[in-house]
mmCIF file of C-alpha atoms in Angstrom:
data_model
loop_
_atom_site.group_PDB
_atom_site.id
_atom_site.type_symbol
_atom_site.label_atom_id
_atom_site.label_comp_id
_atom_site.label_asym_id
_atom_site.label_seq_id
_atom_site.Cartn_x
_atom_site.Cartn_y
_atom_site.Cartn_z
ATOM 1 C CA UNK A 14 -1.914 162.207 94.582
ATOM 2 C CA UNK A 15 -4.580 159.624 95.462
ATOM 3 C CA UNK A 16 -8.341 159.455 95.944
ATOM 4 C CA UNK A 17 -10.439 158.199 98.832
ATOM 5 C CA UNK A 18 -14.092 158.239 99.915
ATOM 6 C CA UNK A 19 -13.137 158.862 103.538
ATOM 7 C CA UNK A 20 -10.196 160.615 105.149
ATOM 8 C CA UNK A 21 -8.536 160.037 108.487
ATOM 9 C CA UNK A 22 -9.850 162.198 111.371
ATOM 10 C CA UNK A 23 -12.565 163.704 109.224
ATOM 11 C CA UNK A 24 -15.183 161.163 108.042
ATOM 12 C CA UNK A 25 -16.155 157.572 108.637
ATOM 13 C CA UNK A 26 -18.604 155.238 106.838
ATOM 14 C CA UNK A 27 -20.031 151.948 108.016
ATOM 15 C CA UNK A 28 -21.956 149.394 105.914
ATOM 16 C CA UNK A 29 -23.319 145.986 106.735
ATOM 17 C CA UNK A 30 -20.452 143.572 106.951
ATOM 18 C CA UNK A 31 -20.439 139.795 107.381
ATOM 19 C CA UNK A 32 -17.430 137.538 107.675
ATOM 20 C CA UNK A 33 -17.535 133.927 106.530
ATOM 21 C CA UNK A 34 -17.255 131.606 109.493
ATOM 22 C CA UNK A 35 -18.457 134.146 112.111
ATOM 23 C CA UNK A 36 -21.975 134.475 113.315
ATOM 24 C CA UNK A 37 -21.394 137.999 114.529
ATOM 25 C CA UNK A 38 -18.542 140.498 114.734
ATOM 26 C CA UNK A 39 -16.818 141.097 118.070
ATOM 27 C CA UNK A 40 -17.022 144.487 119.802
ATOM 28 C CA UNK A 41 -14.645 146.896 118.156
ATOM 29 C CA UNK A 42 -14.384 150.499 116.941
ATOM 30 C CA UNK A 43 -15.783 150.083 113.471
ATOM 31 C CA UNK A 44 -15.175 148.527 111.085
ATOM 32 C CA UNK A 45 -15.280 151.446 108.754
ATOM 33 C CA UNK A 46 -15.025 151.170 104.997
ATOM 34 C CA UNK A 47 -13.195 153.411 102.564
ATOM 35 C CA UNK A 48 -12.871 153.208 98.779
ATOM 36 C CA UNK A 49 -9.373 154.154 97.630
ATOM 37 C CA UNK A 50 -7.227 154.274 94.543
ATOM 38 C CA UNK A 51 -4.302 151.851 94.263
ATOM 39 C CA UNK A 52 -1.665 154.472 95.243
ATOM 40 C CA UNK A 53 -3.551 155.588 98.362
ATOM 41 C CA UNK A 54 -1.425 153.643 100.867
ATOM 42 C CA UNK A 55 1.827 154.967 99.408
ATOM 43 C CA UNK A 56 0.581 158.559 99.412
ATOM 44 C CA UNK A 57 -0.712 158.289 103.035
ATOM 45 C CA UNK A 58 2.557 156.625 104.219
ATOM 46 C CA UNK A 59 0.791 153.338 105.197
ATOM 47 C CA UNK A 60 2.912 150.222 104.966
ATOM 48 C CA UNK A 61 1.547 146.939 103.654
ATOM 49 C CA UNK A 62 2.522 144.545 106.464
ATOM 50 C CA UNK A 63 1.368 141.343 104.731
ATOM 51 C CA UNK A 64 -0.022 140.462 101.346
ATOM 52 C CA UNK A 65 -0.426 143.157 98.787
ATOM 53 C CA UNK A 66 -2.214 146.420 98.118
ATOM 54 C CA UNK A 67 -4.399 147.295 95.116
ATOM 55 C CA UNK A 68 -3.339 147.531 91.488
ATOM 56 C CA UNK A 69 -4.886 148.595 88.192
ATOM 57 C CA UNK A 70 -6.187 145.049 87.685
ATOM 58 C CA UNK A 71 -8.621 145.417 90.601
ATOM 59 C CA UNK A 72 -11.310 147.027 88.488
ATOM 60 C CA UNK A 73 -15.081 146.968 88.595
ATOM 61 C CA UNK A 74 -15.314 143.635 86.695
ATOM 62 C CA UNK A 75 -12.451 141.887 88.518
ATOM 63 C CA UNK A 76 -12.711 139.712 91.577
ATOM 64 C CA UNK A 77 -13.578 141.725 94.650
ATOM 65 C CA UNK A 78 -10.682 142.355 96.992
ATOM 66 C CA UNK A 79 -10.127 144.217 100.217
ATOM 67 C CA UNK A 80 -7.250 145.315 102.479
ATOM 68 C CA UNK A 81 -7.802 145.404 106.245
ATOM 69 C CA UNK A 82 -5.814 147.403 108.752
ATOM 70 C CA UNK A 83 -3.851 145.803 111.576
ATOM 71 C CA UNK A 84 -6.509 146.657 114.210
ATOM 72 C CA UNK A 85 -9.230 144.881 112.262
ATOM 73 C CA UNK A 86 -7.005 141.881 111.583
ATOM 74 C CA UNK A 87 -6.180 141.555 115.265
ATOM 75 C CA UNK A 88 -9.845 141.881 116.313
ATOM 76 C CA UNK A 89 -11.313 139.396 113.806
ATOM 77 C CA UNK A 90 -8.446 136.926 113.430
ATOM 78 C CA UNK A 91 -6.422 137.105 116.639
ATOM 79 C CA UNK A 92 -4.922 133.684 116.250
ATOM 80 C CA UNK A 93 -4.956 133.330 112.507
ATOM 81 C CA UNK A 94 -4.033 135.099 109.284
ATOM 82 C CA UNK A 95 -6.448 137.542 107.698
ATOM 83 C CA UNK A 96 -5.196 136.868 104.229
ATOM 84 C CA UNK A 97 -7.683 134.900 102.210
ATOM 85 C CA UNK A 98 -10.585 135.643 104.540
ATOM 86 C CA UNK A 99 -13.997 136.201 102.906
ATOM 87 C CA UNK A 100 -15.994 139.379 103.534
ATOM 88 C CA UNK A 101 -19.536 140.058 102.456
ATOM 89 C CA UNK A 102 -19.796 143.845 102.125
ATOM 90 C CA UNK A 103 -23.055 145.828 102.166
ATOM 91 C CA UNK A 104 -25.343 142.755 101.930
ATOM 92 C CA UNK A 105 -23.485 141.612 98.850
ATOM 93 C CA UNK A 106 -23.624 137.954 97.921
ATOM 94 C CA UNK A 107 -20.214 137.985 96.321
ATOM 95 C CA UNK A 108 -17.132 137.155 98.433
ATOM 96 C CA UNK A 109 -14.605 139.974 98.864
ATOM 97 C CA UNK A 110 -11.244 138.378 99.535
ATOM 98 C CA UNK A 111 -8.772 139.977 101.929
ATOM 99 C CA UNK A 112 -5.539 140.316 100.007
ATOM 100 C CA UNK A 113 -3.509 142.478 102.333
ATOM 101 C CA UNK A 114 -2.984 143.877 105.812
ATOM 102 C CA UNK A 115 -1.963 147.522 106.212
ATOM 103 C CA UNK A 116 -0.843 149.571 109.156
ATOM 104 C CA UNK A 117 -3.533 151.113 111.263
ATOM 105 C CA UNK A 118 -4.337 154.731 110.350
ATOM 106 C CA UNK A 119 -4.430 157.114 113.282
ATOM 107 C CA UNK A 120 -7.944 158.460 113.276
ATOM 108 C CA UNK A 121 -7.733 160.967 116.084
ATOM 109 C CA UNK A 122 -5.228 163.468 117.513
ATOM 110 C CA UNK A 123 -5.879 161.810 120.837
ATOM 111 C CA UNK A 124 -3.951 158.791 119.605
ATOM 112 C CA UNK A 125 -7.017 156.614 119.109
ATOM 113 C CA UNK A 126 -5.391 154.386 116.538
ATOM 114 C CA UNK A 127 -7.374 151.199 117.299
ATOM 115 C CA UNK A 128 -10.092 151.843 114.772
ATOM 116 C CA UNK A 129 -10.897 148.820 112.648
ATOM 117 C CA UNK A 130 -11.008 149.799 108.986
ATOM 118 C CA UNK A 131 -10.944 148.033 105.665
ATOM 119 C CA UNK A 132 -10.315 149.346 102.212
ATOM 120 C CA UNK A 133 -11.735 148.366 98.833
ATOM 121 C CA UNK A 134 -10.799 149.602 95.367
ATOM 122 C CA UNK A 135 -12.619 152.804 94.490
ATOM 123 C CA UNK A 136 -14.031 151.099 91.425
ATOM 124 C CA UNK A 137 -15.544 148.378 93.636
ATOM 125 C CA UNK A 138 -17.007 150.677 96.307
ATOM 126 C CA UNK A 139 -20.412 149.248 97.125
ATOM 127 C CA UNK A 140 -22.357 152.525 97.611
ATOM 128 C CA UNK A 141 -23.168 155.194 95.019
ATOM 129 C CA UNK A 142 -21.215 157.916 96.663
ATOM 130 C CA UNK A 143 -20.103 160.870 94.653
ATOM 131 C CA UNK A 144 -18.041 162.572 97.380
ATOM 132 C CA UNK A 145 -14.363 161.961 97.183
ATOM 133 C CA UNK A 146 -11.192 163.350 98.721
ATOM 134 C CA UNK A 147 -8.126 164.128 96.655
ATOM 135 C CA UNK A 148 -5.048 163.379 98.759
ATOM 136 C CA UNK A 149 -1.948 165.348 97.773
ATOM 137 C CA UNK A 150 1.376 164.490 99.394
ATOM 138 C CA UNK A 151 3.934 167.339 99.306
ATOM 139 C CA UNK A 152 7.666 167.061 99.577
ATOM 140 C CA UNK A 153 7.880 170.137 101.780
ATOM 141 C CA UNK A 154 5.261 172.439 103.298
ATOM 142 C CA UNK A 155 1.882 171.508 101.767
ATOM 143 C CA UNK A 156 0.281 174.914 102.496
ATOM 144 C CA UNK A 157 1.436 176.666 99.294
ATOM 145 C CA UNK A 158 0.004 173.862 97.158
ATOM 146 C CA UNK A 159 -3.595 174.167 98.340
ATOM 147 C CA UNK A 160 -4.708 177.099 96.096
ATOM 148 C CA UNK A 161 -2.837 175.940 92.942
ATOM 149 C CA UNK A 162 -4.387 172.501 93.388
ATOM 150 C CA UNK A 163 -7.906 173.963 93.757
ATOM 151 C CA UNK A 164 -7.379 176.122 90.605
ATOM 152 C CA UNK A 165 -6.225 173.127 88.630
ATOM 153 C CA UNK A 166 -9.267 171.137 89.789
ATOM 154 C CA UNK A 167 -11.571 174.008 88.726
ATOM 155 C CA UNK A 168 -9.994 174.136 85.275
ATOM 156 C CA UNK A 169 -10.082 170.381 84.703
ATOM 157 C CA UNK A 170 -13.563 169.841 86.134
ATOM 158 C CA UNK A 171 -15.548 173.115 85.761
ATOM 159 C CA UNK A 172 -18.929 171.351 86.293
ATOM 160 C CA UNK A 173 -17.987 170.074 89.730
ATOM 161 C CA UNK A 174 -18.887 172.070 92.898
ATOM 162 C CA UNK A 175 -16.125 174.254 94.139
ATOM 163 C CA UNK A 176 -13.813 172.223 96.385
ATOM 164 C CA UNK A 177 -12.416 172.994 99.769
ATOM 165 C CA UNK A 178 -8.713 172.265 100.371
ATOM 166 C CA UNK A 179 -7.190 171.856 103.806
ATOM 167 C CA UNK A 180 -3.781 170.877 105.212
ATOM 168 C CA UNK A 181 -4.160 167.878 107.410
ATOM 169 C CA UNK A 182 -2.141 169.434 110.159
ATOM 170 C CA UNK A 183 -4.450 172.506 110.096
ATOM 171 C CA UNK A 184 -7.481 170.268 110.519
ATOM 172 C CA UNK A 185 -6.088 168.989 113.780
ATOM 173 C CA UNK A 186 -4.434 172.207 114.983
ATOM 174 C CA UNK A 187 -7.135 173.158 117.422
ATOM 175 C CA UNK A 188 -7.194 169.722 119.037
ATOM 176 C CA UNK A 189 -3.384 169.562 119.183
ATOM 177 C CA UNK A 190 -2.969 173.058 120.654
ATOM 178 C CA UNK A 191 -3.658 172.011 124.329
ATOM 179 C CA UNK A 192 -1.099 169.257 123.955
ATOM 180 C CA UNK A 193 1.501 171.673 122.627
ATOM 181 C CA UNK A 194 0.852 174.113 125.488
ATOM 182 C CA UNK A 195 1.100 171.323 128.030
ATOM 183 C CA UNK A 196 4.230 170.002 126.435
ATOM 184 C CA UNK A 197 5.856 173.446 126.572
ATOM 185 C CA UNK A 198 4.949 174.002 130.244
ATOM 186 C CA UNK A 199 5.995 170.507 131.246
ATOM 187 C CA UNK A 200 9.233 170.844 129.276
ATOM 188 C CA UNK A 201 10.030 174.176 130.926
ATOM 189 C CA UNK A 202 9.352 172.706 134.397
ATOM 190 C CA UNK A 203 11.468 169.689 133.708
ATOM 191 C CA UNK A 204 14.311 171.867 132.331
ATOM 192 C CA UNK A 205 14.182 174.098 135.397
ATOM 193 C CA UNK A 206 14.206 171.073 137.723
ATOM 194 C CA UNK A 207 17.189 169.618 135.878
ATOM 195 C CA UNK A 208 19.006 172.922 136.067
ATOM 196 C CA UNK A 209 18.417 173.299 139.779
ATOM 197 C CA UNK A 210 19.489 169.718 140.380
ATOM 198 C CA UNK A 211 22.719 170.253 138.399
ATOM 199 C CA UNK A 212 23.521 173.439 140.239
ATOM 200 C CA UNK A 213 22.850 171.940 143.621
ATOM 201 C CA UNK A 214 24.975 168.942 142.743
ATOM 202 C CA UNK A 215 27.756 171.166 141.566
ATOM 203 C CA UNK A 216 27.687 173.205 144.776
ATOM 204 C CA UNK A 217 27.767 170.138 147.041
ATOM 205 C CA UNK A 218 30.549 168.365 145.139
ATOM 206 C CA UNK A 219 32.659 171.554 144.761
ATOM 207 C CA UNK A 220 32.246 172.274 148.489
ATOM 208 C CA UNK A 221 33.384 168.757 149.364
ATOM 209 C CA UNK A 222 36.482 169.130 147.182
ATOM 210 C CA UNK A 223 37.292 172.521 148.668
ATOM 211 C CA UNK A 224 37.124 171.026 152.149
ATOM 212 C CA UNK A 225 40.039 168.684 151.147
ATOM 213 C CA UNK A 226 42.509 171.413 150.177
ATOM 214 C CA UNK A 227 44.561 170.708 153.349
ATOM 215 C CA UNK A 228 44.732 167.026 152.411
ATOM 216 C CA UNK A 229 45.800 167.881 148.862
ATOM 217 C CA UNK A 230 48.574 170.102 150.211
ATOM 218 C CA UNK A 231 49.972 167.250 152.262
ATOM 219 C CA UNK A 232 49.759 164.907 149.279
ATOM 220 C CA UNK A 233 51.669 167.495 147.236
ATOM 221 C CA UNK A 234 54.353 167.632 149.943
ATOM 222 C CA UNK A 235 54.648 163.856 149.762
ATOM 223 C CA UNK A 236 55.274 163.960 145.994
ATOM 224 C CA UNK A 237 51.834 163.820 144.401
ATOM 225 C CA UNK A 238 51.418 165.845 141.252
ATOM 226 C CA UNK A 239 48.426 167.939 140.241
ATOM 227 C CA UNK A 240 47.214 165.463 137.565
ATOM 228 C CA UNK A 241 47.411 162.643 140.200
ATOM 229 C CA UNK A 242 45.158 164.656 142.522
ATOM 230 C CA UNK A 243 42.715 165.480 139.724
ATOM 231 C CA UNK A 244 42.438 161.800 138.753
ATOM 232 C CA UNK A 245 41.860 160.826 142.382
ATOM 233 C CA UNK A 246 39.081 163.387 142.806
ATOM 234 C CA UNK A 247 37.470 162.558 139.408
ATOM 235 C CA UNK A 248 37.415 158.793 140.173
ATOM 236 C CA UNK A 249 35.568 159.405 143.405
ATOM 237 C CA UNK A 250 33.189 161.988 141.917
ATOM 238 C CA UNK A 251 32.334 159.764 138.976
ATOM 239 C CA UNK A 252 31.691 156.798 141.198
ATOM 240 C CA UNK A 253 29.378 158.826 143.457
ATOM 241 C CA UNK A 254 27.668 160.401 140.470
ATOM 242 C CA UNK A 255 27.118 157.098 138.754
ATOM 243 C CA UNK A 256 25.562 155.598 141.885
ATOM 244 C CA UNK A 257 23.247 158.570 142.183
ATOM 245 C CA UNK A 258 22.283 158.475 138.537
ATOM 246 C CA UNK A 259 21.442 154.734 138.669
ATOM 247 C CA UNK A 260 19.308 155.198 141.800
ATOM 248 C CA UNK A 261 17.650 158.245 140.260
ATOM 249 C CA UNK A 262 16.910 156.429 136.997
ATOM 250 C CA UNK A 263 15.441 153.527 138.910
ATOM 251 C CA UNK A 264 13.198 155.939 140.860
ATOM 252 C CA UNK A 265 12.175 157.695 137.651
ATOM 253 C CA UNK A 266 11.397 154.358 135.973
ATOM 254 C CA UNK A 267 9.187 153.376 138.915
ATOM 255 C CA UNK A 268 7.412 156.746 139.026
ATOM 256 C CA UNK A 269 6.742 156.840 135.310
ATOM 257 C CA UNK A 270 3.370 155.220 135.954
ATOM 258 C CA UNK A 271 2.177 158.490 137.523
ATOM 259 C CA UNK A 272 3.374 160.563 134.582
ATOM 260 C CA UNK A 273 1.908 158.317 131.846
ATOM 261 C CA UNK A 274 -1.671 159.826 132.035
ATOM 262 C CA UNK A 275 -0.230 163.256 131.417
ATOM 263 C CA UNK A 276 1.562 162.381 128.176
ATOM 264 C CA UNK A 277 0.228 162.396 124.636
ATOM 265 C CA UNK A 278 -1.186 158.945 123.814
ATOM 266 C CA UNK A 279 1.467 156.726 122.279
ATOM 267 C CA UNK A 280 4.425 158.371 124.022
ATOM 268 C CA UNK A 281 6.402 156.457 126.574
ATOM 269 C CA UNK A 282 7.100 157.797 130.057
ATOM 270 C CA UNK A 283 10.151 155.550 130.196
ATOM 271 C CA UNK A 284 11.999 156.880 127.159
ATOM 272 C CA UNK A 285 15.632 155.713 127.454
ATOM 273 C CA UNK A 286 16.838 158.771 125.515
ATOM 274 C CA UNK A 287 15.338 161.125 128.076
ATOM 275 C CA UNK A 288 16.838 159.236 131.027
ATOM 276 C CA UNK A 289 20.216 159.147 129.291
ATOM 277 C CA UNK A 290 20.080 162.885 128.566
ATOM 278 C CA UNK A 291 19.229 163.740 132.120
ATOM 279 C CA UNK A 292 21.899 161.420 133.445
ATOM 280 C CA UNK A 293 24.458 162.983 131.076
ATOM 281 C CA UNK A 294 23.693 166.489 132.301
ATOM 282 C CA UNK A 295 24.012 165.482 135.945
ATOM 283 C CA UNK A 296 27.237 163.566 135.251
ATOM 284 C CA UNK A 297 28.638 166.593 133.463
ATOM 285 C CA UNK A 298 27.763 168.755 136.510
ATOM 286 C CA UNK A 299 29.655 166.245 138.721
ATOM 287 C CA UNK A 300 32.700 166.332 136.465
ATOM 288 C CA UNK A 301 32.755 170.112 136.344
ATOM 289 C CA UNK A 302 32.317 170.266 140.094
ATOM 290 C CA UNK A 303 35.242 167.947 140.617
ATOM 291 C CA UNK A 304 37.834 168.992 138.045
ATOM 292 C CA UNK A 305 37.959 172.725 138.637
ATOM 293 C CA UNK A 306 38.180 172.763 142.424
ATOM 294 C CA UNK A 307 40.575 169.840 142.339
ATOM 295 C CA UNK A 308 42.969 171.660 139.982
ATOM 296 C CA UNK A 309 42.736 174.822 142.134
ATOM 297 C CA UNK A 310 43.288 172.867 145.400
ATOM 298 C CA UNK A 311 46.123 170.898 143.753
ATOM 299 C CA UNK A 312 48.038 174.092 143.256
ATOM 300 C CA UNK A 313 47.997 174.838 146.986
ATOM 301 C CA UNK A 314 51.425 175.529 148.580
ATOM 302 C CA UNK A 315 52.616 172.291 150.271
ATOM 303 C CA UNK A 316 54.700 174.353 152.723
ATOM 304 C CA UNK A 317 51.589 176.018 154.127
ATOM 305 C CA UNK A 318 49.899 172.641 154.587
ATOM 306 C CA UNK A 319 52.864 171.205 156.495
ATOM 307 C CA UNK A 320 53.171 174.278 158.655
ATOM 308 C CA UNK A 321 49.477 174.131 159.547
ATOM 309 C CA UNK A 322 49.878 170.418 160.405
#
């Protein structure tokens, strides 16, 4: 568990902020301030990229320290290092030293992760703010822990107002629902398109192999074995399939720019895994279309082929 004055995607706080060496701050989203306990970053799954986080020594009487997120570090110090920078928080005359840079917290289900935010120890929070959030990280589904946690809070702190507990995923469920529906529809359309492409490819390749049954009969009469005929057909089918897959992947890579606006922010329209999976399905259709008709045609009677010739 950890504590914070502000939680992602639910509340934001701004105070007057000055940075030593800068007359004014550049345009950015924020910066927002949040008072947190030392274990907040670990509980929230945020990684300290440079420097350090907070510890028990960063108390009210200790030197003032802060941790900035990567978006704020990039906005204020694009060509330098944020570590050691001096911040003046909420008109304070005492320097607050930046001791660490942490990953940027995603503040919106729309993928708006560029919010500039900085953190200070909860004991050094500049405003008299009594509201706090208790962050509980669960090993499995956090839903069953909500009511037991609220009961424990009520027993430990009976004078506090009754708290409200929510699962973070439930807070964002309504905003995420349109993305889930769109993902399902798009996924079904893509699966149907891939299925139709595979069936059409199978039909064309199988028809082409069937058309060569007379040729295979003559080859059998000249001494070719069924495995030889299958290898011949498979080599040609794989070559044609590979050429088609490469051209199709190139076209998909080029057309990804038109698909990008339809995707959830942060997802790539040029995911190699997706292209490889689609190519593997089509290549499997080519192999199936080649091997079964080739084996059937290879068993044709050579005598009938020679008599027809």
